[in-house]
């Protein structure tokens, strides 16, 4: 026997083996459809009996394994079910001959057989035969399961008769010597009358009868026979069969202790040791795993799944092994198997069975010892497929006992075996699939979000090696997009562990792949349904802070106020709280004090860092926003190697009004497009990412006929100004021409002009500034590109009769004149020029208390008895501020 059955478990010793095979040409999907229905009859309760028969089905079984049926009866094929398609009566004789030929392959051990014929109709199909069942089609076969149950009952009858025949002690009859295939040549010429030989024959037969009792559902009798066989075989040093008797004893004890099975299946199996306990109602029932009944009294099980020791369980204390003894006997049996080179498969399967038992007992370290022994068992020349299967099963068993990294190791070995040099057609798809299954064992996930939560888990060197293998396997599969995704993931998640040389090599490989298949942010779906999430390059470059910038002074919107609201302030109470509870998300979502304007270019400043040892070229970088329609204007960056913090300004234009939130940025690096969201970057510092976008506003450019001042005034935060100067004598009048040009995209519908003087100490009388706004207003609305002219008259009238120190006071004081505030286009207001008020009146002072300012500075002042001498160089210098709106 050269091919082990890695799926074997201890409870398989109580099953009978039935082979289901097609005869002739049968569609594969139809065959496995019928096979699945047949295999659903895995357990049958025998009529007129309290015993159950368990069936193990195989659709492929090597005849050479059948030769070990005397050594362990569960390896013997006792039933055959053939499935065939027969379209006409002419094909029937040939089909029947093929069925008989198939029976001859297992003829020496078969108890019974059945032939299921599909598609044949007519006289032949109407014949009643016990070994043949006819069905019109694969869709019309309602009683397949009933036929299989009857077939299983017929197998039980033969099994019971053989058990009774072998178990009966016929005095005087010579007991035959049961042998395994490689032993037959060793017993030629032996003295069959010796006491040693007879004990050997008796011991082997006792062990064989124990197998038959276990299959027939008589667990207590099986335990008795196994114990007797162990004593007989130990006395004659028949180690191979002694190991088999010990393994049978372990299997019977496992079946009793763990009725749920050790293979991990949901189907429970019923022990037959305690018979007659409320089971009479189950007589005659047939049940299948598809609709299983619980055959074990839940009260008979303890918390660890082991049956409680009750007095009704006859012979349990004497014959049934305890949980600890089961493992010791398994070790002893495996040591006996190890003495025989040709028993490698039996030894390997015994190790697998012991591991499954230890997994139920949660004894992982002892289970690993059995698995380590199984690794070094030599099975001779194995095919590549058998090697892959062996390593895969070892991986599953290590996973079963909780050794996840060891499981991943053997899974990776199996993957490498799929593409071994000796294979003419390497299975790269199978290799890739197995490599994906190793990821959890190495604490590796293909979701980048799992690597942004904190500390790195697992061995980075092993993880990088595995990712490189995934890249190579996907390339050999002919899927460059998959290679780009894995290589991008490697660069993003393992960047901190790559050396400078490795960073250069990985980026060069990535550029080679993306030249054929650019990387994007779409989710990749594999054929088996696995989805690979997108990978965003948040480390190329690394972003340290995000700051939204206010518009330039000339573009900033100002809240419109009435002409008398300038001195009014809206104050709110200040409440101090020492408790500061906020998160990064709250910081990003809070509103910013300033506003953006629809249609104007807005800026966001990023502080970036290049971690690469070479110049990083970001071909495309722009903003990601939500809330309003936003046109991001891309930028290209060239960051020096390990640049440190480097300021980068990204710009864009909001096309609609509302609240806009900067959610992240997008880049194109090494041919991979990335959408990087700020919510996934907890280390990024920001003072807020939400700002209000107001509708488009008109823009005015103001120019005057006077020259600019050499000493401009410093305006307040809400004012935009430039200064012009004029020199006047007392009583002199000057005309100031102001040109307003609409350089924006909105119509100018309203124009307001106001003036303000400050710190005059009532030294002025009459009008200082005067204008006529009607002509300018008549040209409104002012279309984009059009201009309007406004003439302002400046007339200086000062009173110097106040005393000796008046000129010195004028030197310290200033006179201011308001400019031209522009109101919202949604309303139109015409403010008439104020009438002349007597000097010193309260209304006169109020009318000049407005917004924009012109400061008059006195130069070349002469103090001469309170009067200004016209012949002396005495003048006033006025400084005007013109504004760009």
PDB file of N, CA, C and O in Angstrom, residues 20 28 179 187 266 297 350 421 440 494 542 557 581 771 844 853:
ATOM      1  N   UNK A  20     -18.085   3.770  -5.174  1.00  0.00           N
ATOM      2  CA  UNK A  20     -19.065   4.215  -6.164  1.00  0.00           C
ATOM      3  C   UNK A  20     -18.285   4.679  -7.390  1.00  0.00           C
ATOM      4  O   UNK A  20     -17.500   5.626  -7.307  1.00  0.00           O
ATOM      5  N   UNK A  28     -19.611  13.959 -15.920  1.00  0.00           N
ATOM      6  CA  UNK A  28     -19.016  14.115 -14.589  1.00  0.00           C
ATOM      7  C   UNK A  28     -19.955  14.814 -13.619  1.00  0.00           C
ATOM      8  O   UNK A  28     -20.075  14.401 -12.452  1.00  0.00           O
ATOM      9  N   UNK A 179      -2.476 -12.749   6.788  1.00  0.00           N
ATOM     10  CA  UNK A 179      -1.204 -12.101   6.452  1.00  0.00           C
ATOM     11  C   UNK A 179      -1.457 -10.792   5.709  1.00  0.00           C
ATOM     12  O   UNK A 179      -2.500 -10.604   5.062  1.00  0.00           O
ATOM     13  N   UNK A 187       6.434 -16.675   5.420  1.00  0.00           N
ATOM     14  CA  UNK A 187       5.883 -17.805   6.178  1.00  0.00           C
ATOM     15  C   UNK A 187       5.923 -19.107   5.387  1.00  0.00           C
ATOM     16  O   UNK A 187       5.345 -20.107   5.808  1.00  0.00           O
ATOM     17  N   UNK A 266     -19.970  17.483  11.769  1.00  0.00           N
ATOM     18  CA  UNK A 266     -21.075  17.805  12.675  1.00  0.00           C
ATOM     19  C   UNK A 266     -21.887  16.582  13.047  1.00  0.00           C
ATOM     20  O   UNK A 266     -22.641  16.591  13.992  1.00  0.00           O
ATOM     21  N   UNK A 297     -27.509  10.441  24.412  1.00  0.00           N
ATOM     22  CA  UNK A 297     -28.189  11.197  25.447  1.00  0.00           C
ATOM     23  C   UNK A 297     -27.278  12.334  25.912  1.00  0.00           C
ATOM     24  O   UNK A 297     -26.175  12.072  26.409  1.00  0.00           O
ATOM     25  N   UNK A 350      -1.784   6.210  11.281  1.00  0.00           N
ATOM     26  CA  UNK A 350      -1.962   6.137  12.734  1.00  0.00           C
ATOM     27  C   UNK A 350      -1.553   7.449  13.392  1.00  0.00           C
ATOM     28  O   UNK A 350      -2.200   7.906  14.352  1.00  0.00           O
ATOM     29  N   UNK A 421      10.435  22.015 -10.535  1.00  0.00           N
ATOM     30  CA  UNK A 421      11.039  21.899 -11.880  1.00  0.00           C
ATOM     31  C   UNK A 421      10.731  20.585 -12.577  1.00  0.00           C
ATOM     32  O   UNK A 421      10.782  20.508 -13.796  1.00  0.00           O
ATOM     33  N   UNK A 440      -2.768  34.151   6.680  1.00  0.00           N
ATOM     34  CA  UNK A 440      -3.124  34.309   8.106  1.00  0.00           C
ATOM     35  C   UNK A 440      -2.075  33.726   9.042  1.00  0.00           C
ATOM     36  O   UNK A 440      -1.853  34.264  10.133  1.00  0.00           O
ATOM     37  N   UNK A 494       5.416  47.519   3.821  1.00  0.00           N
ATOM     38  CA  UNK A 494       6.736  47.081   4.290  1.00  0.00           C
ATOM     39  C   UNK A 494       7.817  48.132   4.047  1.00  0.00           C
ATOM     40  O   UNK A 494       9.007  47.807   4.087  1.00  0.00           O
ATOM     41  N   UNK A 542       4.903  61.031   2.433  1.00  0.00           N
ATOM     42  CA  UNK A 542       4.242  61.037   3.742  1.00  0.00           C
ATOM     43  C   UNK A 542       3.715  62.449   4.032  1.00  0.00           C
ATOM     44  O   UNK A 542       4.422  63.435   3.860  1.00  0.00           O
ATOM     45  N   UNK A 557     -13.969  87.605   0.873  1.00  0.00           N
ATOM     46  CA  UNK A 557     -15.299  88.216   1.031  1.00  0.00           C
ATOM     47  C   UNK A 557     -15.411  88.870   2.404  1.00  0.00           C
ATOM     48  O   UNK A 557     -14.803  88.414   3.382  1.00  0.00           O
ATOM     49  N   UNK A 581     -12.447  67.510  25.156  1.00  0.00           N
ATOM     50  CA  UNK A 581     -12.754  66.190  24.591  1.00  0.00           C
ATOM     51  C   UNK A 581     -12.999  66.355  23.104  1.00  0.00           C
ATOM     52  O   UNK A 581     -14.017  66.909  22.685  1.00  0.00           O
ATOM     53  N   UNK A 771     -19.103 114.602  -3.431  1.00  0.00           N
ATOM     54  CA  UNK A 771     -19.179 113.878  -4.706  1.00  0.00           C
ATOM     55  C   UNK A 771     -20.614 113.828  -5.185  1.00  0.00           C
ATOM     56  O   UNK A 771     -21.558 114.060  -4.409  1.00  0.00           O
ATOM     57  N   UNK A 844     -23.074 116.637  12.305  1.00  0.00           N
ATOM     58  CA  UNK A 844     -21.956 116.773  11.368  1.00  0.00           C
ATOM     59  C   UNK A 844     -20.885 115.762  11.675  1.00  0.00           C
ATOM     60  O   UNK A 844     -20.312 115.160  10.787  1.00  0.00           O
ATOM     61  N   UNK A 853     -10.735 105.183   4.826  1.00  0.00           N
ATOM     62  CA  UNK A 853     -10.040 106.269   5.501  1.00  0.00           C
ATOM     63  C   UNK A 853      -9.045 106.965   4.592  1.00  0.00           C
ATOM     64  O   UNK A 853      -8.385 106.344   3.799  1.00  0.00           O
TER      65      UNK A 853
END
